[in-house]
PDB file of C-alpha atoms and ligand atoms in Angstrom:
ATOM      1  CA  MET A   1     -21.873   3.369  -7.033  1.00  0.00           C
ATOM      2  CA  GLY A   2     -22.309   0.111  -5.159  1.00  0.00           C
ATOM      3  CA  ARG A   3     -19.150  -1.598  -6.433  1.00  0.00           C
ATOM      4  CA  LEU A   4     -18.142  -2.172  -2.789  1.00  0.00           C
ATOM      5  CA  ARG A   5     -21.633  -2.184  -1.315  1.00  0.00           C
ATOM      6  CA  ASP A   6     -21.411  -2.940   2.441  1.00  0.00           C
ATOM      7  CA  LYS A   7     -17.844  -4.224   2.161  1.00  0.00           C
ATOM      8  CA  ILE A   8     -15.762  -3.396   5.230  1.00  0.00           C
ATOM      9  CA  VAL A   9     -12.234  -2.316   4.266  1.00  0.00           C
ATOM     10  CA  LEU A  10      -9.376  -1.579   6.654  1.00  0.00           C
ATOM     11  CA  VAL A  11      -6.917   1.024   5.319  1.00  0.00           C
ATOM     12  CA  THR A  12      -3.495   1.668   6.880  1.00  0.00           C
ATOM     13  CA  GLY A  13      -1.661   4.956   6.363  1.00  0.00           C
ATOM     14  CA  ALA A  14      -5.114   6.477   5.872  1.00  0.00           C
ATOM     15  CA  ALA A  15      -3.957   9.969   6.873  1.00  0.00           C
ATOM     16  CA  GLY A  16      -1.593   9.978   3.878  1.00  0.00           C
ATOM     17  CA  ALA A  17      -2.261  10.903   0.259  1.00  0.00           C
ATOM     18  CA  ILE A  18      -3.023   7.430  -1.137  1.00  0.00           C
ATOM     19  CA  GLY A  19      -4.585   5.998   2.043  1.00  0.00           C
ATOM     20  CA  SER A  20      -7.002   8.899   2.460  1.00  0.00           C
ATOM     21  CA  ALA A  21      -7.950   8.907  -1.229  1.00  0.00           C
ATOM     22  CA  THR A  22      -8.545   5.151  -1.014  1.00  0.00           C
ATOM     23  CA  ALA A  23     -10.718   5.440   2.104  1.00  0.00           C
ATOM     24  CA  ASP A  24     -12.784   8.153   0.348  1.00  0.00           C
ATOM     25  CA  ALA A  25     -13.115   6.000  -2.782  1.00  0.00           C
ATOM     26  CA  VAL A  26     -14.219   2.976  -0.727  1.00  0.00           C
ATOM     27  CA  VAL A  27     -17.016   5.035   0.839  1.00  0.00           C
ATOM     28  CA  GLU A  28     -17.976   6.502  -2.534  1.00  0.00           C
ATOM     29  CA  ALA A  29     -18.268   2.946  -3.885  1.00  0.00           C
ATOM     30  CA  GLY A  30     -20.727   2.043  -1.133  1.00  0.00           C
ATOM     31  CA  GLY A  31     -18.269   0.401   1.266  1.00  0.00           C
ATOM     32  CA  ILE A  32     -17.295   1.084   4.864  1.00  0.00           C
ATOM     33  CA  ALA A  33     -13.718   2.311   5.371  1.00  0.00           C
ATOM     34  CA  ILE A  34     -11.978   1.689   8.672  1.00  0.00           C
ATOM     35  CA  THR A  35      -9.207   4.276   8.734  1.00  0.00           C
ATOM     36  CA  THR A  36      -5.966   3.792  10.656  1.00  0.00           C
ATOM     37  CA  ASP A  37      -2.644   5.610  10.948  1.00  0.00           C
ATOM     38  CA  LEU A  38      -0.027   6.446  13.568  1.00  0.00           C
ATOM     39  CA  GLY A  39      -1.379   7.777  16.855  1.00  0.00           C
ATOM     40  CA  GLY A  40      -1.869  11.549  16.672  1.00  0.00           C
ATOM     41  CA  SER A  41      -3.142  11.522  13.080  1.00  0.00           C
ATOM     42  CA  ALA A  42      -6.417  13.432  13.041  1.00  0.00           C
ATOM     43  CA  GLY A  43      -9.739  11.840  12.154  1.00  0.00           C
ATOM     44  CA  MET A  44      -8.708   8.181  12.170  1.00  0.00           C
ATOM     45  CA  ASP A  45     -10.949   5.358  13.459  1.00  0.00           C
ATOM     46  CA  HIS A  46      -7.963   3.647  15.131  1.00  0.00           C
ATOM     47  CA  ALA A  47      -4.337   4.386  15.941  1.00  0.00           C
ATOM     48  CA  LEU A  48      -2.344   1.590  14.325  1.00  0.00           C
ATOM     49  CA  ASP A  49       1.435   1.555  14.004  1.00  0.00           C
ATOM     50  CA  VAL A  50       1.849  -1.114  11.331  1.00  0.00           C
ATOM     51  CA  THR A  51       5.177  -2.232  12.829  1.00  0.00           C
ATOM     52  CA  SER A  52       3.467  -3.153  16.110  1.00  0.00           C
ATOM     53  CA  GLN A  53       2.032  -6.666  16.351  1.00  0.00           C
ATOM     54  CA  GLU A  54       0.123  -5.597  19.476  1.00  0.00           C
ATOM     55  CA  ASP A  55      -1.567  -2.778  17.556  1.00  0.00           C
ATOM     56  CA  TRP A  56      -2.639  -5.171  14.789  1.00  0.00           C
ATOM     57  CA  LEU A  57      -4.045  -7.692  17.276  1.00  0.00           C
ATOM     58  CA  ARG A  58      -5.936  -4.949  19.130  1.00  0.00           C
ATOM     59  CA  VAL A  59      -7.472  -3.357  16.013  1.00  0.00           C
ATOM     60  CA  ILE A  60      -8.431  -6.692  14.419  1.00  0.00           C
ATOM     61  CA  ALA A  61     -10.016  -7.806  17.717  1.00  0.00           C
ATOM     62  CA  GLU A  62     -12.019  -4.550  17.831  1.00  0.00           C
ATOM     63  CA  ILE A  63     -13.235  -5.077  14.252  1.00  0.00           C
ATOM     64  CA  GLU A  64     -14.169  -8.660  15.084  1.00  0.00           C
ATOM     65  CA  ARG A  65     -16.159  -7.455  18.094  1.00  0.00           C
ATOM     66  CA  SER A  66     -17.919  -4.616  16.308  1.00  0.00           C
ATOM     67  CA  ALA A  67     -18.436  -6.052  12.787  1.00  0.00           C
ATOM     68  CA  GLY A  68     -17.619  -9.780  12.973  1.00  0.00           C
ATOM     69  CA  ARG A  69     -15.978  -9.721   9.552  1.00  0.00           C
ATOM     70  CA  LEU A  70     -13.584  -7.915   7.245  1.00  0.00           C
ATOM     71  CA  ASP A  71     -13.858  -7.839   3.442  1.00  0.00           C
ATOM     72  CA  GLY A  72     -10.784  -5.904   2.438  1.00  0.00           C
ATOM     73  CA  LEU A  73      -7.391  -4.640   3.577  1.00  0.00           C
ATOM     74  CA  VAL A  74      -5.296  -1.926   1.911  1.00  0.00           C
ATOM     75  CA  ASN A  75      -1.730  -1.775   3.216  1.00  0.00           C
ATOM     76  CA  ALA A  76      -0.931   1.830   2.301  1.00  0.00           C
ATOM     77  CA  ALA A  77       1.286   2.876   5.226  1.00  0.00           C
ATOM     78  CA  GLY A  78       4.821   3.442   4.046  1.00  0.00           C
ATOM     79  CA  ILE A  79       7.915   5.587   4.285  1.00  0.00           C
ATOM     80  CA  ALA A  80      10.607   6.504   1.770  1.00  0.00           C
ATOM     81  CA  ALA A  81      14.259   7.243   2.432  1.00  0.00           C
ATOM     82  CA  ALA A  82      16.768   8.318  -0.166  1.00  0.00           C
ATOM     83  CA  GLY A  83      20.241   6.802  -0.004  1.00  0.00           C
ATOM     84  CA  SER A  84      22.576   4.520  -1.918  1.00  0.00           C
ATOM     85  CA  VAL A  85      23.686   1.254  -0.352  1.00  0.00           C
ATOM     86  CA  GLU A  86      26.788   3.096   0.939  1.00  0.00           C
ATOM     87  CA  ASP A  87      24.907   6.122   2.288  1.00  0.00           C
ATOM     88  CA  THR A  88      22.157   4.167   4.075  1.00  0.00           C
ATOM     89  CA  ASP A  89      22.859   3.481   7.735  1.00  0.00           C
ATOM     90  CA  LEU A  90      21.593   0.333   9.392  1.00  0.00           C
ATOM     91  CA  ALA A  91      18.990   2.164  11.484  1.00  0.00           C
ATOM     92  CA  THR A  92      17.434   3.738   8.360  1.00  0.00           C
ATOM     93  CA  TRP A  93      17.508   0.386   6.540  1.00  0.00           C
ATOM     94  CA  ARG A  94      15.743  -1.304   9.458  1.00  0.00           C
ATOM     95  CA  ARG A  95      13.146   1.453   9.819  1.00  0.00           C
ATOM     96  CA  VAL A  96      12.209   1.351   6.118  1.00  0.00           C
ATOM     97  CA  MET A  97      12.030  -2.446   6.154  1.00  0.00           C
ATOM     98  CA  ALA A  98      10.005  -2.384   9.394  1.00  0.00           C
ATOM     99  CA  VAL A  99       7.304  -0.016   8.115  1.00  0.00           C
ATOM    100  CA  ASN A 100       7.100  -1.101   4.474  1.00  0.00           C
ATOM    101  CA  LEU A 101       7.756  -4.849   4.685  1.00  0.00           C
ATOM    102  CA  ASP A 102       7.153  -5.961   8.296  1.00  0.00           C
ATOM    103  CA  GLY A 103       4.057  -3.728   8.374  1.00  0.00           C
ATOM    104  CA  THR A 104       2.624  -5.342   5.237  1.00  0.00           C
ATOM    105  CA  PHE A 105       3.472  -8.828   6.519  1.00  0.00           C
ATOM    106  CA  LEU A 106       1.788  -8.175   9.880  1.00  0.00           C
ATOM    107  CA  GLY A 107      -1.275  -6.723   8.165  1.00  0.00           C
ATOM    108  CA  CYS A 108      -1.736  -9.722   5.866  1.00  0.00           C
ATOM    109  CA  LYS A 109      -1.042 -12.175   8.684  1.00  0.00           C
ATOM    110  CA  HIS A 110      -3.409 -10.726  11.249  1.00  0.00           C
ATOM    111  CA  ALA A 111      -6.234  -9.706   8.910  1.00  0.00           C
ATOM    112  CA  LEU A 112      -6.410 -13.119   7.215  1.00  0.00           C
ATOM    113  CA  PRO A 113      -8.381 -14.892   9.972  1.00  0.00           C
ATOM    114  CA  LEU A 114     -11.193 -12.336   9.540  1.00  0.00           C
ATOM    115  CA  LEU A 115     -10.879 -12.068   5.742  1.00  0.00           C
ATOM    116  CA  LYS A 116     -11.144 -15.862   5.432  1.00  0.00           C
ATOM    117  CA  ARG A 117     -14.584 -15.938   7.034  1.00  0.00           C
ATOM    118  CA  GLY A 118     -16.471 -14.459   4.087  1.00  0.00           C
ATOM    119  CA  GLY A 119     -13.687 -14.144   1.520  1.00  0.00           C
ATOM    120  CA  GLY A 120     -11.958 -10.892   0.723  1.00  0.00           C
ATOM    121  CA  ALA A 121      -9.184  -8.999  -0.970  1.00  0.00           C
ATOM    122  CA  ILE A 122      -5.870  -7.496   0.086  1.00  0.00           C
ATOM    123  CA  VAL A 123      -4.158  -4.680  -1.809  1.00  0.00           C
ATOM    124  CA  ASN A 124      -0.506  -4.033  -0.987  1.00  0.00           C
ATOM    125  CA  LEU A 125       1.090  -0.718  -1.956  1.00  0.00           C
ATOM    126  CA  SER A 126       4.437  -1.542  -3.514  1.00  0.00           C
ATOM    127  CA  SER A 127       5.929   0.916  -6.022  1.00  0.00           C
ATOM    128  CA  VAL A 128       7.706   1.056  -9.373  1.00  0.00           C
ATOM    129  CA  SER A 129      10.649   0.929  -6.962  1.00  0.00           C
ATOM    130  CA  GLY A 130       9.587  -2.644  -6.237  1.00  0.00           C
ATOM    131  CA  LEU A 131      10.130  -3.483  -9.918  1.00  0.00           C
ATOM    132  CA  VAL A 132      13.189  -1.497 -10.973  1.00  0.00           C
ATOM    133  CA  GLY A 133      16.156  -0.177  -8.983  1.00  0.00           C
ATOM    134  CA  GLY A 134      17.374   3.336  -8.294  1.00  0.00           C
ATOM    135  CA  HIS A 135      20.990   4.103  -7.343  1.00  0.00           C
ATOM    136  CA  ASN A 136      19.820   6.091  -4.289  1.00  0.00           C
ATOM    137  CA  LEU A 137      16.886   3.985  -3.081  1.00  0.00           C
ATOM    138  CA  ALA A 138      18.610   0.931  -1.578  1.00  0.00           C
ATOM    139  CA  ALA A 139      16.325   0.390   1.425  1.00  0.00           C
ATOM    140  CA  TYR A 140      13.127   1.502  -0.341  1.00  0.00           C
ATOM    141  CA  ASN A 141      13.859  -0.752  -3.356  1.00  0.00           C
ATOM    142  CA  ALA A 142      14.500  -3.737  -1.084  1.00  0.00           C
ATOM    143  CA  SER A 143      11.354  -3.166   0.976  1.00  0.00           C
ATOM    144  CA  LYS A 144       9.059  -2.692  -2.040  1.00  0.00           C
ATOM    145  CA  GLY A 145      10.582  -5.654  -3.889  1.00  0.00           C
ATOM    146  CA  GLY A 146       9.806  -7.673  -0.762  1.00  0.00           C
ATOM    147  CA  VAL A 147       6.194  -6.467  -0.799  1.00  0.00           C
ATOM    148  CA  ARG A 148       5.889  -7.623  -4.425  1.00  0.00           C
ATOM    149  CA  LEU A 149       6.860 -11.228  -3.665  1.00  0.00           C
ATOM    150  CA  LEU A 150       5.130 -11.369  -0.264  1.00  0.00           C
ATOM    151  CA  THR A 151       1.959 -10.467  -2.172  1.00  0.00           C
ATOM    152  CA  LYS A 152       2.334 -13.515  -4.423  1.00  0.00           C
ATOM    153  CA  SER A 153       2.878 -15.850  -1.471  1.00  0.00           C
ATOM    154  CA  VAL A 154      -0.193 -14.458   0.304  1.00  0.00           C
ATOM    155  CA  ALA A 155      -2.191 -14.796  -2.943  1.00  0.00           C
ATOM    156  CA  LEU A 156      -1.263 -18.473  -3.315  1.00  0.00           C
ATOM    157  CA  HIS A 157      -2.115 -19.109   0.337  1.00  0.00           C
ATOM    158  CA  GLY A 158      -5.427 -17.256   0.055  1.00  0.00           C
ATOM    159  CA  ALA A 159      -6.325 -19.182  -3.115  1.00  0.00           C
ATOM    160  CA  ARG A 160      -6.465 -22.389  -1.058  1.00  0.00           C
ATOM    161  CA  PHE A 161      -9.389 -21.183   1.047  1.00  0.00           C
ATOM    162  CA  ASP A 162     -13.059 -21.373   0.299  1.00  0.00           C
ATOM    163  CA  PRO A 163     -14.224 -18.619   0.164  1.00  0.00           C
ATOM    164  CA  LYS A 164     -11.109 -17.167  -1.419  1.00  0.00           C
ATOM    165  CA  VAL A 165      -8.881 -14.377  -0.215  1.00  0.00           C
ATOM    166  CA  ARG A 166      -7.166 -12.559  -3.085  1.00  0.00           C
ATOM    167  CA  CYS A 167      -4.018 -10.441  -2.816  1.00  0.00           C
ATOM    168  CA  ASN A 168      -2.500  -8.084  -5.395  1.00  0.00           C
ATOM    169  CA  SER A 169       0.208  -5.429  -5.453  1.00  0.00           C
ATOM    170  CA  VAL A 170       0.008  -1.903  -6.848  1.00  0.00           C
ATOM    171  CA  HIS A 171       3.099  -0.192  -8.244  1.00  0.00           C
ATOM    172  CA  PRO A 172       2.751   3.579  -8.651  1.00  0.00           C
ATOM    173  CA  ALA A 173       5.442   5.964  -9.839  1.00  0.00           C
ATOM    174  CA  PHE A 174       5.583   9.492  -8.385  1.00  0.00           C
ATOM    175  CA  ILE A 175       2.226  10.481  -6.941  1.00  0.00           C
ATOM    176  CA  GLU A 176       1.452  14.089  -5.975  1.00  0.00           C
ATOM    177  CA  GLY A 177       1.668  14.366  -2.189  1.00  0.00           C
ATOM    178  CA  ALA A 178       3.879  14.524   0.888  1.00  0.00           C
ATOM    179  CA  MET A 179       6.072  11.539   0.018  1.00  0.00           C
ATOM    180  CA  ALA A 180       7.135  12.793  -3.416  1.00  0.00           C
ATOM    181  CA  ASP A 181       7.543  16.343  -1.997  1.00  0.00           C
ATOM    182  CA  ALA A 182       9.869  15.049   0.738  1.00  0.00           C
ATOM    183  CA  LEU A 183      12.027  13.076  -1.704  1.00  0.00           C
ATOM    184  CA  ILE A 184      12.265  16.055  -4.067  1.00  0.00           C
ATOM    185  CA  ALA A 185      13.144  18.391  -1.181  1.00  0.00           C
ATOM    186  CA  GLN A 186      16.241  16.252  -0.518  1.00  0.00           C
ATOM    187  CA  THR A 187      17.672  16.947  -3.992  1.00  0.00           C
ATOM    188  CA  LYS A 188      20.147  19.779  -4.726  1.00  0.00           C
ATOM    189  CA  ASP A 189      17.703  21.662  -6.985  1.00  0.00           C
ATOM    190  CA  PRO A 190      14.111  20.680  -6.099  1.00  0.00           C
ATOM    191  CA  ALA A 191      12.396  22.708  -8.848  1.00  0.00           C
ATOM    192  CA  HIS A 192      14.661  21.199 -11.485  1.00  0.00           C
ATOM    193  CA  ALA A 193      14.240  17.695  -9.984  1.00  0.00           C
ATOM    194  CA  ARG A 194      10.434  17.903 -10.144  1.00  0.00           C
ATOM    195  CA  GLU A 195      10.580  19.111 -13.726  1.00  0.00           C
ATOM    196  CA  ARG A 196      13.005  16.328 -14.716  1.00  0.00           C
ATOM    197  CA  MET A 197      10.945  13.648 -12.960  1.00  0.00           C
ATOM    198  CA  SER A 198       7.785  14.760 -14.786  1.00  0.00           C
ATOM    199  CA  ARG A 199       9.696  14.781 -18.075  1.00  0.00           C
ATOM    200  CA  ASP A 200      10.938  11.216 -17.429  1.00  0.00           C
ATOM    201  CA  ILE A 201       7.324  10.008 -17.329  1.00  0.00           C
ATOM    202  CA  PRO A 202       6.032   9.389 -20.892  1.00  0.00           C
ATOM    203  CA  LEU A 203       2.601  10.784 -19.943  1.00  0.00           C
ATOM    204  CA  GLY A 204       4.414  13.931 -18.740  1.00  0.00           C
ATOM    205  CA  ARG A 205       3.074  14.324 -15.203  1.00  0.00           C
ATOM    206  CA  PHE A 206       2.967  12.872 -11.701  1.00  0.00           C
ATOM    207  CA  GLY A 207       0.061  10.569 -10.827  1.00  0.00           C
ATOM    208  CA  LYS A 208      -2.826  11.468  -8.558  1.00  0.00           C
ATOM    209  CA  ALA A 209      -3.713   9.641  -5.349  1.00  0.00           C
ATOM    210  CA  SER A 210      -7.291   9.344  -6.643  1.00  0.00           C
ATOM    211  CA  GLU A 211      -5.991   7.350  -9.634  1.00  0.00           C
ATOM    212  CA  VAL A 212      -4.337   4.847  -7.283  1.00  0.00           C
ATOM    213  CA  ALA A 213      -7.528   4.754  -5.198  1.00  0.00           C
ATOM    214  CA  ASP A 214      -9.644   3.908  -8.262  1.00  0.00           C
ATOM    215  CA  LEU A 215      -7.404   0.911  -8.955  1.00  0.00           C
ATOM    216  CA  CYS A 216      -7.683  -0.187  -5.310  1.00  0.00           C
ATOM    217  CA  VAL A 217     -11.491  -0.099  -5.571  1.00  0.00           C
ATOM    218  CA  TYR A 218     -11.340  -2.400  -8.605  1.00  0.00           C
ATOM    219  CA  LEU A 219      -9.014  -4.826  -6.779  1.00  0.00           C
ATOM    220  CA  LEU A 220     -11.238  -4.825  -3.676  1.00  0.00           C
ATOM    221  CA  SER A 221     -14.417  -5.354  -5.683  1.00  0.00           C
ATOM    222  CA  ASP A 222     -15.929  -8.531  -7.109  1.00  0.00           C
ATOM    223  CA  GLU A 223     -15.107  -7.223 -10.598  1.00  0.00           C
ATOM    224  CA  SER A 224     -11.583  -8.547  -9.995  1.00  0.00           C
ATOM    225  CA  ALA A 225     -12.733 -11.953  -8.673  1.00  0.00           C
ATOM    226  CA  PHE A 226     -10.321 -13.806 -11.028  1.00  0.00           C
ATOM    227  CA  VAL A 227      -7.350 -11.532 -10.258  1.00  0.00           C
ATOM    228  CA  THR A 228      -4.819 -12.555  -7.638  1.00  0.00           C
ATOM    229  CA  GLY A 229      -1.034 -12.523  -7.207  1.00  0.00           C
ATOM    230  CA  ALA A 230      -0.822  -9.864  -9.902  1.00  0.00           C
ATOM    231  CA  GLU A 231       1.138  -6.610 -10.203  1.00  0.00           C
ATOM    232  CA  PHE A 232      -0.585  -3.420 -11.301  1.00  0.00           C
ATOM    233  CA  VAL A 233       1.751  -0.736 -12.605  1.00  0.00           C
ATOM    234  CA  LEU A 234       0.457   2.838 -12.490  1.00  0.00           C
ATOM    235  CA  ASP A 235       3.387   4.862 -13.739  1.00  0.00           C
ATOM    236  CA  GLY A 236       2.438   6.919 -16.786  1.00  0.00           C
ATOM    237  CA  GLY A 237       4.619   4.600 -18.872  1.00  0.00           C
ATOM    238  CA  LEU A 238       7.826   5.099 -16.824  1.00  0.00           C
ATOM    239  CA  THR A 239       8.811   1.409 -16.814  1.00  0.00           C
ATOM    240  CA  ALA A 240       7.554   0.689 -20.343  1.00  0.00           C
ATOM    241  CA  ARG A 241      10.892   1.527 -21.943  1.00  0.00           C
TER     242      ARG A 241
HETATM  243  N1  NAD B   1       3.682   8.935  -3.155  1.00  0.00           N
HETATM  244  C1  NAD B   1       4.345   8.273  -4.096  1.00  0.00           C
HETATM  245  O1  NAD B   1       4.934   8.840  -5.000  1.00  0.00           O
HETATM  246  C2  NAD B   1       4.340   6.761  -4.037  1.00  0.00           C
HETATM  247  C3  NAD B   1       4.815   6.055  -5.148  1.00  0.00           C
HETATM  248  C4  NAD B   1       4.834   4.654  -5.094  1.00  0.00           C
HETATM  249  C5  NAD B   1       4.425   4.005  -3.967  1.00  0.00           C
HETATM  250  N2  NAD B   1       3.965   4.702  -2.900  1.00  0.00           N
HETATM  251  C6  NAD B   1       3.570   3.960  -1.718  1.00  0.00           C
HETATM  252  O2  NAD B   1       2.201   4.198  -1.465  1.00  0.00           O
HETATM  253  C7  NAD B   1       1.957   4.168  -0.042  1.00  0.00           C
HETATM  254  C8  NAD B   1       1.257   5.445   0.392  1.00  0.00           C
HETATM  255  O3  NAD B   1       2.080   6.570   0.042  1.00  0.00           O
HETATM  256  P1  NAD B   1       1.563   8.081   0.171  1.00  0.00           P
HETATM  257  O4  NAD B   1       1.956   8.797  -1.054  1.00  0.00           O
HETATM  258  O5  NAD B   1       0.141   8.104   0.601  1.00  0.00           O
HETATM  259  O6  NAD B   1       2.514   8.574   1.336  1.00  0.00           O
HETATM  260  P2  NAD B   1       2.175   9.599   2.539  1.00  0.00           P
HETATM  261  O7  NAD B   1       3.488   9.958   3.110  1.00  0.00           O
HETATM  262  O8  NAD B   1       1.253  10.676   2.061  1.00  0.00           O
HETATM  263  O9  NAD B   1       1.344   8.665   3.549  1.00  0.00           O
HETATM  264  C9  NAD B   1       1.933   7.591   4.231  1.00  0.00           C
HETATM  265  C10 NAD B   1       1.177   7.420   5.519  1.00  0.00           C
HETATM  266  O10 NAD B   1       1.754   6.301   6.214  1.00  0.00           O
HETATM  267  C11 NAD B   1       1.761   6.635   7.580  1.00  0.00           C
HETATM  268  N3  NAD B   1       2.746   5.840   8.311  1.00  0.00           N
HETATM  269  C12 NAD B   1       4.104   5.970   8.303  1.00  0.00           C
HETATM  270  N4  NAD B   1       4.647   5.081   9.147  1.00  0.00           N
HETATM  271  C13 NAD B   1       3.610   4.377   9.690  1.00  0.00           C
HETATM  272  C14 NAD B   1       3.527   3.326  10.629  1.00  0.00           C
HETATM  273  N5  NAD B   1       4.618   2.807  11.205  1.00  0.00           N
HETATM  274  N6  NAD B   1       2.302   2.844  10.948  1.00  0.00           N
HETATM  275  C15 NAD B   1       1.180   3.362  10.376  1.00  0.00           C
HETATM  276  N7  NAD B   1       1.205   4.364   9.492  1.00  0.00           N
HETATM  277  C16 NAD B   1       2.415   4.864   9.154  1.00  0.00           C
HETATM  278  C17 NAD B   1       2.071   8.127   7.632  1.00  0.00           C
HETATM  279  O11 NAD B   1       1.664   8.686   8.876  1.00  0.00           O
HETATM  280  C18 NAD B   1       1.277   8.645   6.447  1.00  0.00           C
HETATM  281  O12 NAD B   1      -0.014   9.070   6.817  1.00  0.00           O
HETATM  282  C19 NAD B   1       3.329   3.960   0.611  1.00  0.00           C
HETATM  283  O13 NAD B   1       3.506   2.593   0.887  1.00  0.00           O
HETATM  284  C20 NAD B   1       4.291   4.385  -0.475  1.00  0.00           C
HETATM  285  O14 NAD B   1       5.549   3.762  -0.330  1.00  0.00           O
HETATM  286  C21 NAD B   1       3.918   6.061  -2.912  1.00  0.00           C
END
């Protein structure tokens, strides 16, 4: 308790598995979560399409008016699309890049003026797919690899301010929830695919959104004050071999 006492944290994709678990964990740690997702998502504080610069400017202006500061940002909104480089059409490529990479860029860019005021921390959801390739994840791999290096550039920029703004990336493997379910549903034999994917993970299971959320709390908290530009892999050992 109290690890994020009174810290105000904006979470994108907060109707999803990892975003909602992170918002809950922020509150449990004594912070204030500002939840955002696409319009129409129930229970959110703001509608925010991360690909829309206007939406970012509007939501940040509202936070500035109501709170006057921001202490943390978790860029959790994201989409996955299966497809090799040959199978992926340009519209799908652009959509995945727009949500996963443009959305993270716009979030970092427009939250920084508020984060700089009192110092803060950004957590960007990349993926193991931002570290290693998959034959059928061309657009997703490219977008998450982009998030990994964008994070380092933002970290180096944020390190020049006083107070500091830190920025780190998180790289989960399969996490229980809608995104993994949707990818598995696209395979020829979903039951077999889920079993094989679990077997591929040395720890023998999918991850939980709450486990990603716990890592986000650490990265948002002052416990990680010397941690920036780093990559945190949460994959049950998948990329260890
Ligand atoms: N689930 C996994 O296995 C897994 C693994 C590695 C990385 N990740 C990454 O973690 C993040 C969260 O994944 P999740 O499992 O919670 O997925 P999810 O599908 O449960 O949630 C994603 C959320 O993003 C929202 N979203 C989609 N497009 C948006 C847009 N344009 N603007 C705002 N919100 C938008 C959706 O409405 C949804 O609520 C994503 O970036 C994902 O790529 C997930």
